[in-house]
mmCIF file of C-alpha atoms in Angstrom:
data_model
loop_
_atom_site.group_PDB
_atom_site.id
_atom_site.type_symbol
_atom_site.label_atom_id
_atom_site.label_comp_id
_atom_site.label_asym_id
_atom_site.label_seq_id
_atom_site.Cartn_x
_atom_site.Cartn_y
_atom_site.Cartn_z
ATOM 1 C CA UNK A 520 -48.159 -23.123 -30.009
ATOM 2 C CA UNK A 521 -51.737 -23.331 -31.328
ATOM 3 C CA UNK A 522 -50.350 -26.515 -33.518
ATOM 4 C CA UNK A 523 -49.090 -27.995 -30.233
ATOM 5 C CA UNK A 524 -52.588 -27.495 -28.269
ATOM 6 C CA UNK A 525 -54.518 -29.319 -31.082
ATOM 7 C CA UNK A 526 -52.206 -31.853 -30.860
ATOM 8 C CA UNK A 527 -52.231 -32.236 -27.367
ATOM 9 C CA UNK A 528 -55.880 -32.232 -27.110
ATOM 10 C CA UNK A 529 -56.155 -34.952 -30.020
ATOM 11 C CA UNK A 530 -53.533 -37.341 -29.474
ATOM 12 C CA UNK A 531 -54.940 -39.246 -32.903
ATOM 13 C CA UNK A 532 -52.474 -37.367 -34.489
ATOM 14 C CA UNK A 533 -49.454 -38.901 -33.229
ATOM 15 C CA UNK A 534 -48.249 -41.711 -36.139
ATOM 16 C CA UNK A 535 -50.295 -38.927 -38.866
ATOM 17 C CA UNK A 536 -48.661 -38.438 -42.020
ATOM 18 C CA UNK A 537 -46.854 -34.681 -42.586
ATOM 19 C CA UNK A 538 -45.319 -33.298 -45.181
ATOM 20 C CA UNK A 539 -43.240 -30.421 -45.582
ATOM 21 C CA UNK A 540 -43.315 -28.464 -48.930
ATOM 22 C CA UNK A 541 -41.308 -25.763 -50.684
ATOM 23 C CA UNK A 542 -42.359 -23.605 -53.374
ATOM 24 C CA UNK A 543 -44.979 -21.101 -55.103
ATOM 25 C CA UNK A 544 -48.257 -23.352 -55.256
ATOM 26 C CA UNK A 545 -50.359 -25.410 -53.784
ATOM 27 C CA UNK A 546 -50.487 -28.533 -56.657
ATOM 28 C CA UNK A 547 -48.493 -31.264 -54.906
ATOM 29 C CA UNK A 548 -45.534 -32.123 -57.227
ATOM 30 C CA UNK A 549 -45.968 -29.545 -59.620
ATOM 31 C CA UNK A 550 -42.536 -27.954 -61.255
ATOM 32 C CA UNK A 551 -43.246 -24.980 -58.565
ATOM 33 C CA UNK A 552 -43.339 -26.858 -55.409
ATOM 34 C CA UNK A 553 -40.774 -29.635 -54.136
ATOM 35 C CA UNK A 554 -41.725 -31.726 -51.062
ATOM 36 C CA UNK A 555 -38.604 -31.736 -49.203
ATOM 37 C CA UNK A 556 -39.654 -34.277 -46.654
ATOM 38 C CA UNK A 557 -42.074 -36.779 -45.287
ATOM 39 C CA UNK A 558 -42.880 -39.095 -42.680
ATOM 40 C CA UNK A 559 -45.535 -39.568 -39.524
ATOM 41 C CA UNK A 560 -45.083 -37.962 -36.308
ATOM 42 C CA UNK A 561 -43.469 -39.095 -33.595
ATOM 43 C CA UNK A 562 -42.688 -36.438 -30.933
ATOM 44 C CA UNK A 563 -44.020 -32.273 -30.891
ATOM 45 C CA UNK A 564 -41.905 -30.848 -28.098
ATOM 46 C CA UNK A 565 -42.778 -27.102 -26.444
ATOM 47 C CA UNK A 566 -40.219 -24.879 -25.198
ATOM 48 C CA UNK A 567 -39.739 -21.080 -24.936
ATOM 49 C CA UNK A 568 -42.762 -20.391 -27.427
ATOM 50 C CA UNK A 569 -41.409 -22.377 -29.955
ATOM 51 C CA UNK A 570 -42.280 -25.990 -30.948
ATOM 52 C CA UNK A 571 -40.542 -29.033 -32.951
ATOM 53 C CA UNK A 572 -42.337 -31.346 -34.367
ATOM 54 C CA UNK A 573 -40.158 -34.594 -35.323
ATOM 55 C CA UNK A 574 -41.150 -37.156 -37.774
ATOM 56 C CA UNK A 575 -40.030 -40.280 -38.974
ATOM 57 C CA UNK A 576 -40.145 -41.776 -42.303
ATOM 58 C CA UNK A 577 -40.831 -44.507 -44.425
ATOM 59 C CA UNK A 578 -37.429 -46.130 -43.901
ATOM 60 C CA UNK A 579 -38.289 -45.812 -40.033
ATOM 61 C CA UNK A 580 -41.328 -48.098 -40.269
ATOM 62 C CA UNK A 581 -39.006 -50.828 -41.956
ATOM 63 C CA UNK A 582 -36.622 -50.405 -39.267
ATOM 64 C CA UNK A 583 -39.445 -50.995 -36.735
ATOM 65 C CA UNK A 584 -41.095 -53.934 -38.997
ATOM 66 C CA UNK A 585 -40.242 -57.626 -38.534
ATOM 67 C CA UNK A 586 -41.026 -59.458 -42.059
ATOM 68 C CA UNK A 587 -42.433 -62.793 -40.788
ATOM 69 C CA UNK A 588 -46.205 -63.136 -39.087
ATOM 70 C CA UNK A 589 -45.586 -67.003 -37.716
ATOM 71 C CA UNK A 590 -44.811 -66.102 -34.123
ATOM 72 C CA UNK A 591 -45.483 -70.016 -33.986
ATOM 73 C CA UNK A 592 -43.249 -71.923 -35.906
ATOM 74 C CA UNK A 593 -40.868 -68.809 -36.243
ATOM 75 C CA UNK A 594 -38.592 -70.780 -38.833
ATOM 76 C CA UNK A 595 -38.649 -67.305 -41.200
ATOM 77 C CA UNK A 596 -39.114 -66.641 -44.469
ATOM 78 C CA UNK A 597 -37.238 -69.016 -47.630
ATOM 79 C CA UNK A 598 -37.067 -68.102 -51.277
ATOM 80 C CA UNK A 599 -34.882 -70.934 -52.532
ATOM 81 C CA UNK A 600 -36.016 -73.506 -54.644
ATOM 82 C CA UNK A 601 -36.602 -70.694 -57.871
ATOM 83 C CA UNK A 602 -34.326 -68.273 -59.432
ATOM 84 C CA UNK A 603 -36.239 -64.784 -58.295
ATOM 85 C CA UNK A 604 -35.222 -61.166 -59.747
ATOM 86 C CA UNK A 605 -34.413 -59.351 -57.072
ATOM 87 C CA UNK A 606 -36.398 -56.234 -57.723
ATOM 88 C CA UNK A 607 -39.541 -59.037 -58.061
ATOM 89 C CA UNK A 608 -38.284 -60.595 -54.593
ATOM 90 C CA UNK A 609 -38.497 -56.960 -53.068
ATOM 91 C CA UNK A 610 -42.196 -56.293 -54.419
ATOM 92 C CA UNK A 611 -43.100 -59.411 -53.143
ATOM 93 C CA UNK A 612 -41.582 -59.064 -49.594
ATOM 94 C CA UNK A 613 -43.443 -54.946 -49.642
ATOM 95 C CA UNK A 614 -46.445 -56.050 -50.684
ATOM 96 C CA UNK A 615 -47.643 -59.384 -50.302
ATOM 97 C CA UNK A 616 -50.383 -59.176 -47.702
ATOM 98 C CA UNK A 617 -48.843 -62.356 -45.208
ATOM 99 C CA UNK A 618 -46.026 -60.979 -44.967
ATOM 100 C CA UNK A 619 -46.384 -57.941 -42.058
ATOM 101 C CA UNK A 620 -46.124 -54.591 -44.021
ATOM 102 C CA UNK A 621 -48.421 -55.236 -46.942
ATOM 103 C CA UNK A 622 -47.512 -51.862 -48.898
ATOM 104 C CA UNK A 623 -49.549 -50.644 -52.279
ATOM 105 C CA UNK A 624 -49.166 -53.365 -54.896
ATOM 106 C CA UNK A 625 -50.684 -50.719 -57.635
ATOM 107 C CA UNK A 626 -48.450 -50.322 -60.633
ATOM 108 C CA UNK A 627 -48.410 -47.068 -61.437
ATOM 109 C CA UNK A 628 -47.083 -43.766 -60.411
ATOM 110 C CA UNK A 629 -49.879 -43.324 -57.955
ATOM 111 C CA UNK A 630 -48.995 -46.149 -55.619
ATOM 112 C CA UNK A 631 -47.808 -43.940 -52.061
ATOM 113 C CA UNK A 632 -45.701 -46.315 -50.600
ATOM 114 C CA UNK A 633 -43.563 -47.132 -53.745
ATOM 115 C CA UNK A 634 -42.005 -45.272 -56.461
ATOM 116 C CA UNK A 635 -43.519 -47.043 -59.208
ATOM 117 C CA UNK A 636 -41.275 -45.881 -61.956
ATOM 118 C CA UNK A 637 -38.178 -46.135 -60.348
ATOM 119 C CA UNK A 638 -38.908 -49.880 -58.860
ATOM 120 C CA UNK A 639 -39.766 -50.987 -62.855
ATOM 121 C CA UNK A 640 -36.259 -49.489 -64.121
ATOM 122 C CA UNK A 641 -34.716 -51.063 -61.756
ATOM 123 C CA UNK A 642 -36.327 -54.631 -62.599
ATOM 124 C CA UNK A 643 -35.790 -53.864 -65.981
ATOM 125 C CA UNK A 644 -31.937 -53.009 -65.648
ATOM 126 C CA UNK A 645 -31.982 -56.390 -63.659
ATOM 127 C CA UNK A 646 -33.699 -58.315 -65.605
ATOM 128 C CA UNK A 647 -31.512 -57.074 -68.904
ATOM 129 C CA UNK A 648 -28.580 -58.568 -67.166
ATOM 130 C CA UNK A 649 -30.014 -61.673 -66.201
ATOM 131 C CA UNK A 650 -29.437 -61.056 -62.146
ATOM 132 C CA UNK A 651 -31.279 -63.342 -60.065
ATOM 133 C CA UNK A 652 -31.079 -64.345 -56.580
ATOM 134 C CA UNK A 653 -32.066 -67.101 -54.051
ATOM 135 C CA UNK A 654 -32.844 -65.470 -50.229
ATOM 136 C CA UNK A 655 -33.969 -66.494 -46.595
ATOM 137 C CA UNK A 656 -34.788 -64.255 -44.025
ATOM 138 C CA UNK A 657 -34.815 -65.242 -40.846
ATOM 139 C CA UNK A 658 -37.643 -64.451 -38.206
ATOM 140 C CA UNK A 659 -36.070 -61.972 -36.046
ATOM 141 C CA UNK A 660 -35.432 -60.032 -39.627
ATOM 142 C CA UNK A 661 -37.249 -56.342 -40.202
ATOM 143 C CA UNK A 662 -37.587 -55.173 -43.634
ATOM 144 C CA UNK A 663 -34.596 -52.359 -43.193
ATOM 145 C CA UNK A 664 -32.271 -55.666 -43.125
ATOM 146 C CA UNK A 665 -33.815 -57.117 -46.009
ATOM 147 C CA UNK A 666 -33.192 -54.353 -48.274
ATOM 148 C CA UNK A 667 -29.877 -54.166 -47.146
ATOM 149 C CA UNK A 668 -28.960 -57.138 -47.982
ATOM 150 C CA UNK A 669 -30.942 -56.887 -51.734
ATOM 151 C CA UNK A 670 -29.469 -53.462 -51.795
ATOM 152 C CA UNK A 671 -26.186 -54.592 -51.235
ATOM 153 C CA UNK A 672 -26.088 -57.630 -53.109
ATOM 154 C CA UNK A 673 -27.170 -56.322 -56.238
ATOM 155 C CA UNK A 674 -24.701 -53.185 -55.694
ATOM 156 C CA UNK A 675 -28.301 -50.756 -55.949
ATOM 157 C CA UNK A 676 -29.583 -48.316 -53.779
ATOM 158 C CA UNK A 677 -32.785 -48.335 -52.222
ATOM 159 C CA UNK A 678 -33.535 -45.299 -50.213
ATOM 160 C CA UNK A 679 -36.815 -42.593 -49.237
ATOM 161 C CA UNK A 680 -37.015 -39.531 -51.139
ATOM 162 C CA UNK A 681 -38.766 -36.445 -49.813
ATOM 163 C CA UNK A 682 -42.287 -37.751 -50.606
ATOM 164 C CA UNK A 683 -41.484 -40.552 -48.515
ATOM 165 C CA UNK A 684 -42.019 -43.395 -50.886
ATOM 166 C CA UNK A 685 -39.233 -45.615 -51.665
ATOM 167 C CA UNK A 686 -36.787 -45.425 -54.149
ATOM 168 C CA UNK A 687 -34.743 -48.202 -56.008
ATOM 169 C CA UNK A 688 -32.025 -47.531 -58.374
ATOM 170 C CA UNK A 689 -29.497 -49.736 -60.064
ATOM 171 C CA UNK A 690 -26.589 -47.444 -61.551
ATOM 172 C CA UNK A 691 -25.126 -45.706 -58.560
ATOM 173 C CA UNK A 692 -22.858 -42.827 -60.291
ATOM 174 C CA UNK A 693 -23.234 -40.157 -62.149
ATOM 175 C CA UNK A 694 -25.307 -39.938 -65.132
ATOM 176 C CA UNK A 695 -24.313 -37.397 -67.677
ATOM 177 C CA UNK A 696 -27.722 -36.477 -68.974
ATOM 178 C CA UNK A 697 -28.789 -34.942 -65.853
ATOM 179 C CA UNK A 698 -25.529 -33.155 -65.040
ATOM 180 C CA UNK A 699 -25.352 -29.942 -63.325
ATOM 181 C CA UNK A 700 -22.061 -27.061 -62.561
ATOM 182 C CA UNK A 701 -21.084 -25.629 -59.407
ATOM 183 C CA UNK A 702 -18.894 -23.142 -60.016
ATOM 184 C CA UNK A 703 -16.814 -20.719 -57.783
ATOM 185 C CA UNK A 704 -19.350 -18.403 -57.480
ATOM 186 C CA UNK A 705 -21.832 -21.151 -56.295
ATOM 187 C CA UNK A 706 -19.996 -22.124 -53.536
ATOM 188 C CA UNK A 707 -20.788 -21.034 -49.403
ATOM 189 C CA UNK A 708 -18.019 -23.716 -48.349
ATOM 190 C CA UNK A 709 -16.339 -26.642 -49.370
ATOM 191 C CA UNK A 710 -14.452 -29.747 -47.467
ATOM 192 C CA UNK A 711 -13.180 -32.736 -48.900
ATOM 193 C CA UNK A 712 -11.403 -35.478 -47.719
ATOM 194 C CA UNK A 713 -9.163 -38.905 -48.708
ATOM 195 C CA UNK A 714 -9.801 -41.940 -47.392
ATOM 196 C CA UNK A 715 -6.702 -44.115 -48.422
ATOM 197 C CA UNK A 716 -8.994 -47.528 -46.536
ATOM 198 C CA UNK A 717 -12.189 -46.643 -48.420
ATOM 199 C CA UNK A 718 -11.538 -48.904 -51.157
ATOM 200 C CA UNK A 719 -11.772 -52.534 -52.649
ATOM 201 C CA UNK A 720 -9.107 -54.131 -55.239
ATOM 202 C CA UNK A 721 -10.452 -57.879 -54.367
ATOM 203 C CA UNK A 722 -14.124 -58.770 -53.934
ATOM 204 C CA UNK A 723 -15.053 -62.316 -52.877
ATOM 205 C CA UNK A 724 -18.957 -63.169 -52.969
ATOM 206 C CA UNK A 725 -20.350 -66.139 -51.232
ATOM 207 C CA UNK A 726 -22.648 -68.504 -53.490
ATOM 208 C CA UNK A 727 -25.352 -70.837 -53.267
ATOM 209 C CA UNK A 728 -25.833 -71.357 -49.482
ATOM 210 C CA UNK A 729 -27.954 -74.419 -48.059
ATOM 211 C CA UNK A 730 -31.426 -73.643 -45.697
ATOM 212 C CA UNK A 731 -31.908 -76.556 -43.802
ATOM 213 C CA UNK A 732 -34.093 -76.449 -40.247
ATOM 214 C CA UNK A 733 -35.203 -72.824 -40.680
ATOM 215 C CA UNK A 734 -31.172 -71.792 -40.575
ATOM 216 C CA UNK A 735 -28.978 -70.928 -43.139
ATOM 217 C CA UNK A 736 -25.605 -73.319 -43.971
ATOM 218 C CA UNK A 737 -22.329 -72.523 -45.722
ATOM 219 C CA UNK A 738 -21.491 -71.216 -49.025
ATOM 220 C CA UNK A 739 -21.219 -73.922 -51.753
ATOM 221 C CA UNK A 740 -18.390 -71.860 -53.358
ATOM 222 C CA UNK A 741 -16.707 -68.303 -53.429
ATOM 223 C CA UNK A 742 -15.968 -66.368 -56.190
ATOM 224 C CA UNK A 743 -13.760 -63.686 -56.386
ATOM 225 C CA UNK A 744 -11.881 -60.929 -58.748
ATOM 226 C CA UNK A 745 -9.084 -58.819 -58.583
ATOM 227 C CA UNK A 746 -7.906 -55.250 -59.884
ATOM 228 C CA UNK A 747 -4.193 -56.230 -59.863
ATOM 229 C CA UNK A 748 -2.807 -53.066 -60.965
ATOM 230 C CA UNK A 749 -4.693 -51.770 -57.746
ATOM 231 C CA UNK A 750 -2.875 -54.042 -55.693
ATOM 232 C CA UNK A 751 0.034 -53.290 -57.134
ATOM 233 C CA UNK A 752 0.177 -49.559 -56.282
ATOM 234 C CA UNK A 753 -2.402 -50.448 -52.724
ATOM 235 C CA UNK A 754 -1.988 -53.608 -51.070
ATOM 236 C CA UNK A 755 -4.879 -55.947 -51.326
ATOM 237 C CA UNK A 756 -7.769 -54.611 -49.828
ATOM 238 C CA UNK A 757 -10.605 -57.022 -49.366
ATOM 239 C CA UNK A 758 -14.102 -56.879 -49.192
ATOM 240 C CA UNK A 759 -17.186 -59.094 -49.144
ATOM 241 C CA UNK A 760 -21.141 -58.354 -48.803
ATOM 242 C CA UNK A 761 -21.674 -57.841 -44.761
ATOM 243 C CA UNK A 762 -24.968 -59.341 -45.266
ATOM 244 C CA UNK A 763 -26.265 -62.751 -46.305
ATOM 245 C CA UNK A 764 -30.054 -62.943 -46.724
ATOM 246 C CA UNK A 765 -30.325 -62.749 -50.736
ATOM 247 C CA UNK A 766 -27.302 -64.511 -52.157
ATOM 248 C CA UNK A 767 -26.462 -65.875 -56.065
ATOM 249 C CA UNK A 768 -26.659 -69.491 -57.108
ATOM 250 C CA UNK A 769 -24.627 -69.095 -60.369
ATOM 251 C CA UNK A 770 -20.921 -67.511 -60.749
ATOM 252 C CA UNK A 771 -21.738 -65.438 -63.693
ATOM 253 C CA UNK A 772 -23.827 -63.188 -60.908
ATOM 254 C CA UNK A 773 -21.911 -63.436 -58.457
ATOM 255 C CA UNK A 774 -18.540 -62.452 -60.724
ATOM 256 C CA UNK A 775 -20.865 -59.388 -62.171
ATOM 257 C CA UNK A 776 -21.120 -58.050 -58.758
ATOM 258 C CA UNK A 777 -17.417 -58.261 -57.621
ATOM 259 C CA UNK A 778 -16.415 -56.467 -60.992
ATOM 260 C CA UNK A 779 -18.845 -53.382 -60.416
ATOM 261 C CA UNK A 780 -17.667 -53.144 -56.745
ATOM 262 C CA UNK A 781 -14.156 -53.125 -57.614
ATOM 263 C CA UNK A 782 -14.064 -50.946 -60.435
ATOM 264 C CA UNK A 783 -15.925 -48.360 -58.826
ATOM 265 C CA UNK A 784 -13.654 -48.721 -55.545
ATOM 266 C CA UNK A 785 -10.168 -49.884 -57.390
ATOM 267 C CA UNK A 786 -9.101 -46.318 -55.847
ATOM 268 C CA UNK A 787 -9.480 -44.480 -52.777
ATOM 269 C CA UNK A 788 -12.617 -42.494 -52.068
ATOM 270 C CA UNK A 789 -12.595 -38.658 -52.234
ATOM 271 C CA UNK A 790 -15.787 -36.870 -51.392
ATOM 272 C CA UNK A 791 -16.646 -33.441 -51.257
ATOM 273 C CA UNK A 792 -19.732 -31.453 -48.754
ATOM 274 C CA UNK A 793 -20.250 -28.189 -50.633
ATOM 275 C CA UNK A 794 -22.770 -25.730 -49.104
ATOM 276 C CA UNK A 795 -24.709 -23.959 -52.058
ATOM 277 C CA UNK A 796 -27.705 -21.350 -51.981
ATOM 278 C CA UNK A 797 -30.734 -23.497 -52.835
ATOM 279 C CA UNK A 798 -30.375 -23.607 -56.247
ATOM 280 C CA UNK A 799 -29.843 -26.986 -57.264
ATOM 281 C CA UNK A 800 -33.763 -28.678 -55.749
ATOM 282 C CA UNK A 801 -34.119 -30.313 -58.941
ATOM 283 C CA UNK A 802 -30.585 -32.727 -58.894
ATOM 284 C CA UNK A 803 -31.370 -35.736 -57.314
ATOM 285 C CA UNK A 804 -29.425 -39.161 -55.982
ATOM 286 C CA UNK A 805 -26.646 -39.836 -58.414
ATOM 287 C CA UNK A 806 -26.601 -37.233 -61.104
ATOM 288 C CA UNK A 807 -23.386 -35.803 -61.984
ATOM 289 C CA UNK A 808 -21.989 -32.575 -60.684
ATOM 290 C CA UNK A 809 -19.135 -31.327 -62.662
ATOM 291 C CA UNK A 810 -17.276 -28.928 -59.968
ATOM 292 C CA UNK A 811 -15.166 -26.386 -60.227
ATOM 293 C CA UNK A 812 -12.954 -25.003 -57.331
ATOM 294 C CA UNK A 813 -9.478 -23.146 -57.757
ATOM 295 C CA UNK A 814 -8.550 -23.464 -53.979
ATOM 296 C CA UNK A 815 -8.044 -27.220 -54.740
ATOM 297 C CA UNK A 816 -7.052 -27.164 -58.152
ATOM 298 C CA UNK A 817 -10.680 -28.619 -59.458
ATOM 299 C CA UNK A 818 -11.883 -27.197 -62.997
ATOM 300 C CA UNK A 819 -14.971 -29.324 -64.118
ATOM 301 C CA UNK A 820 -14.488 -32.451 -62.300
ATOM 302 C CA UNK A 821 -17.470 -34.820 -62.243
ATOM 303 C CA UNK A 822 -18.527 -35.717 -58.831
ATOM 304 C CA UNK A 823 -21.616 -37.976 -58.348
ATOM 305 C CA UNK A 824 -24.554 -36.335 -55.657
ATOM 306 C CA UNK A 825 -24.750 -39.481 -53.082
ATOM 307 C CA UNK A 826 -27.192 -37.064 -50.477
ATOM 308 C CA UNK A 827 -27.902 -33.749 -50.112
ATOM 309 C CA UNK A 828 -29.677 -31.467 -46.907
ATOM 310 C CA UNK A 829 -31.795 -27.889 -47.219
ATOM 311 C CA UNK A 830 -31.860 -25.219 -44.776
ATOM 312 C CA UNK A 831 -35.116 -23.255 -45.603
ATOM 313 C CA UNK A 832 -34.189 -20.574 -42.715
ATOM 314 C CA UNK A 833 -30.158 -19.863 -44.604
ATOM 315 C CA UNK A 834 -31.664 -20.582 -48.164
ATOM 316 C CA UNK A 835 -28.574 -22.786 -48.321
ATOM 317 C CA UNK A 836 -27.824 -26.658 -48.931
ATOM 318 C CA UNK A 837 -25.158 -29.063 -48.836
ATOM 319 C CA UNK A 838 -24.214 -31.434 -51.742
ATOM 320 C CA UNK A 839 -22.631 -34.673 -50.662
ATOM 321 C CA UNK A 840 -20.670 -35.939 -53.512
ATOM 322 C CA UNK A 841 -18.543 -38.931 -54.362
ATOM 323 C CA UNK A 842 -15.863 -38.913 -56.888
ATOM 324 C CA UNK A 843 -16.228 -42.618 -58.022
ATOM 325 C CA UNK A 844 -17.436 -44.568 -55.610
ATOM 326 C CA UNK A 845 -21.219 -43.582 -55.759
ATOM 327 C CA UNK A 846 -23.773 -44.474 -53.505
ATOM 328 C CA UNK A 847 -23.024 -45.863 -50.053
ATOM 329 C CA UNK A 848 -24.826 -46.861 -46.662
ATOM 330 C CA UNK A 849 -26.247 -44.109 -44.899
ATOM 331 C CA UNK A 850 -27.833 -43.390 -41.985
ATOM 332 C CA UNK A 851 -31.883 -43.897 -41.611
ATOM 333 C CA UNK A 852 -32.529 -40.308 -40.841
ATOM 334 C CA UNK A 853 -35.564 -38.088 -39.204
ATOM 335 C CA UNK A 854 -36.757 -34.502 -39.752
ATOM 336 C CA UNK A 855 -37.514 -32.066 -36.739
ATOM 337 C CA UNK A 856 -38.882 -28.953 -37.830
ATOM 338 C CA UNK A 857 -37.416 -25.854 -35.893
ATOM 339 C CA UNK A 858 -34.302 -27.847 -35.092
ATOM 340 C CA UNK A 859 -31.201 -26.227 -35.669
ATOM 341 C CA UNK A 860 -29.588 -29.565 -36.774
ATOM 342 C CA UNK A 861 -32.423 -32.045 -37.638
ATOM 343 C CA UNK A 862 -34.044 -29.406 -39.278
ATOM 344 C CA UNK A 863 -32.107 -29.227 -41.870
ATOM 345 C CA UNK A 864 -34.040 -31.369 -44.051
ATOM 346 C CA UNK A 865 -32.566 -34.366 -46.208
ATOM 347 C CA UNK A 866 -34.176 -34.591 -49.204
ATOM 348 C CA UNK A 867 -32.952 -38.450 -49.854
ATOM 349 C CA UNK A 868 -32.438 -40.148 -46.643
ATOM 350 C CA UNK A 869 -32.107 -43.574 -45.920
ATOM 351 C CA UNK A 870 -30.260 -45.039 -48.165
ATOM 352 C CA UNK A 871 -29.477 -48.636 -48.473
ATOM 353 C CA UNK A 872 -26.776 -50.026 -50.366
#
């Protein structure tokens, strides 16, 4: 309660930065101390003695963000004309200080808003494949629904880890040289479930769309592939990118992206939520966990980590875990501390992809 006076008699600290930090020391991001989450405050609520404090992270102030400045003309913002990589287009739309959010443009590890290292393998896996994109964003567009659509167009995940700086990453299942076991023994509880619609066998992607009058046209042309032994033992299940700010102006792109999203969803989805004693702080977005369970018949089956939540008070935490699909959309999330539910912190929230 003496938290909640201070804050009540200094109201400055509304919109402050907090972090919440687990471990042994005091040496932000040493081995001995994880931040497991992030964000500036936006509510501190009093009741019974007790207090919750909820904050809101980076992902929150896209959400809230419109893109363009020019309340005047309000035609939005065009990036067609020049092939642009799409992790460049997405520095450029963070940073650039016209556009409204004007993140840290410093290239290194230090920069706060941005994950350095992560947004320069992902240009580099990009770039390596030759991905570019053309994009327009309308005015009424925040920078949430931008990502979204880069996310999703260039089947990557961008997301806020619990030092709530964003994250970018390009492969989206598991990878073996970070792999971890859960075994019987590790295991509070486990659910899974089939999802027999949670799939794709034929991907069509929209190409080369026309701006004209600060509005965008139709396609030029569609391409699309097919898994037709999926069909075969499925139906056809189609799919195409929800989203159509960032698009591709050659087929070779465009047929790159419709062959990762079917391969990875040529079946249906399985996913597992296994609660484990906090053991596993160190695993993060998309390594593999190889699982096994007797109950249902599992003995070392890979599983990629797609989110994962920490309850200090239980010493517990649940793994969220595809079996092929990888990394979906998820909810932007918040933290409330001394909530029974939001409190359970989410080390990797907001995930866009």
């Amino acid at each position: 309660s003496q938290l909640f006076n201070e804050i009540i008699e200094d109201r400055t600290q509304f919109k402050q930065t907090g972090m919440v930090e687990y471990g042994y020391t005091s040496d932000t991001y040493s081995a001995d101390l994880l931040c497991l989450g992030g964000g500036f405050l936006t509510n501190a609520d009093y009741n019974n003695g007790q207090v919750s404090f909820t904050f809101k992270n980076q992902m929150g102030k896209l959400a809230e963000t419109r893109m363009s400045v020019d309340t005047t003309s309000r035609q939005g913002i065009s990036y067609v004309g020049s092939e642009w990589n799409p992790a460049d287009l997405t520095w450029t739309i963070l940073t650039v200080n016209s556009l409204a959010l004007g993140l840290s443009s410093i290239e290194s590890f230090t920069n706060p808003d941005i994950n350095y290292d992560s947004w320069k393998d992902w240009y580099d896996t990009l770039d390596s494949e030759n991905i570019t994109v053309n994009g327009f964003f309308p005015f009424s567009t925040n920078y949430q629904q931008a990502l979204q659509s880069i996310a999703e167009n260039t089947d990557s995940a961008i997301y806020v880890e619990g030092d709530n700086r964003i994250y970018f990453k390009r492969n989206l299942v598991g990878v073996e040289s970070f792999a971890a076991t859960v075994q019987n023994s590790d295991i509070v509880s486990i659910s899974t479930k089939g999802d027999a619609y949670d799939m794709c066998n034929q991907y069509s992607v929209p190409m080369s769309y026309a701006v004209t009058g600060g509005s965008l046209g139709n396609p030029h042309s569609t391409v699309t592939f097919d898994d037709t032994a999926s069909q075969n033992s499925f139906g056809i299940v189609q799919h195409e990118p929800t989203t159509q700010l960032v698009w591709y102006t050659n087929s070779a792109n465009a047929n790159n992206l419709a062959q990762r999203i079917v391969y990875r969803r040529k079946e249906p989805e399985v996913a597992l939520s296994i609660t484990t004693p906090i053991k596993y702080l160190n695993q993060q977005l998309a390594d593999l966990f190889y699982i096994t369970h007797e109950a249902t018949a599992m003995y070392d089956v890979p599983y990629t980590l797609i989110g994962e939540s920490i309850n200090i008070e239980s010493q517990t935490m649940v793994l969220d875990l595809s079996v092929g699909h990888g990394i979906a959309v998820a909810n932007m999330s918040v933290f409330t501390l001394g909530d029974d539910i939001s409190g359970r912190l989410n080390n990797t929230v907001g995930v866009l992809g």
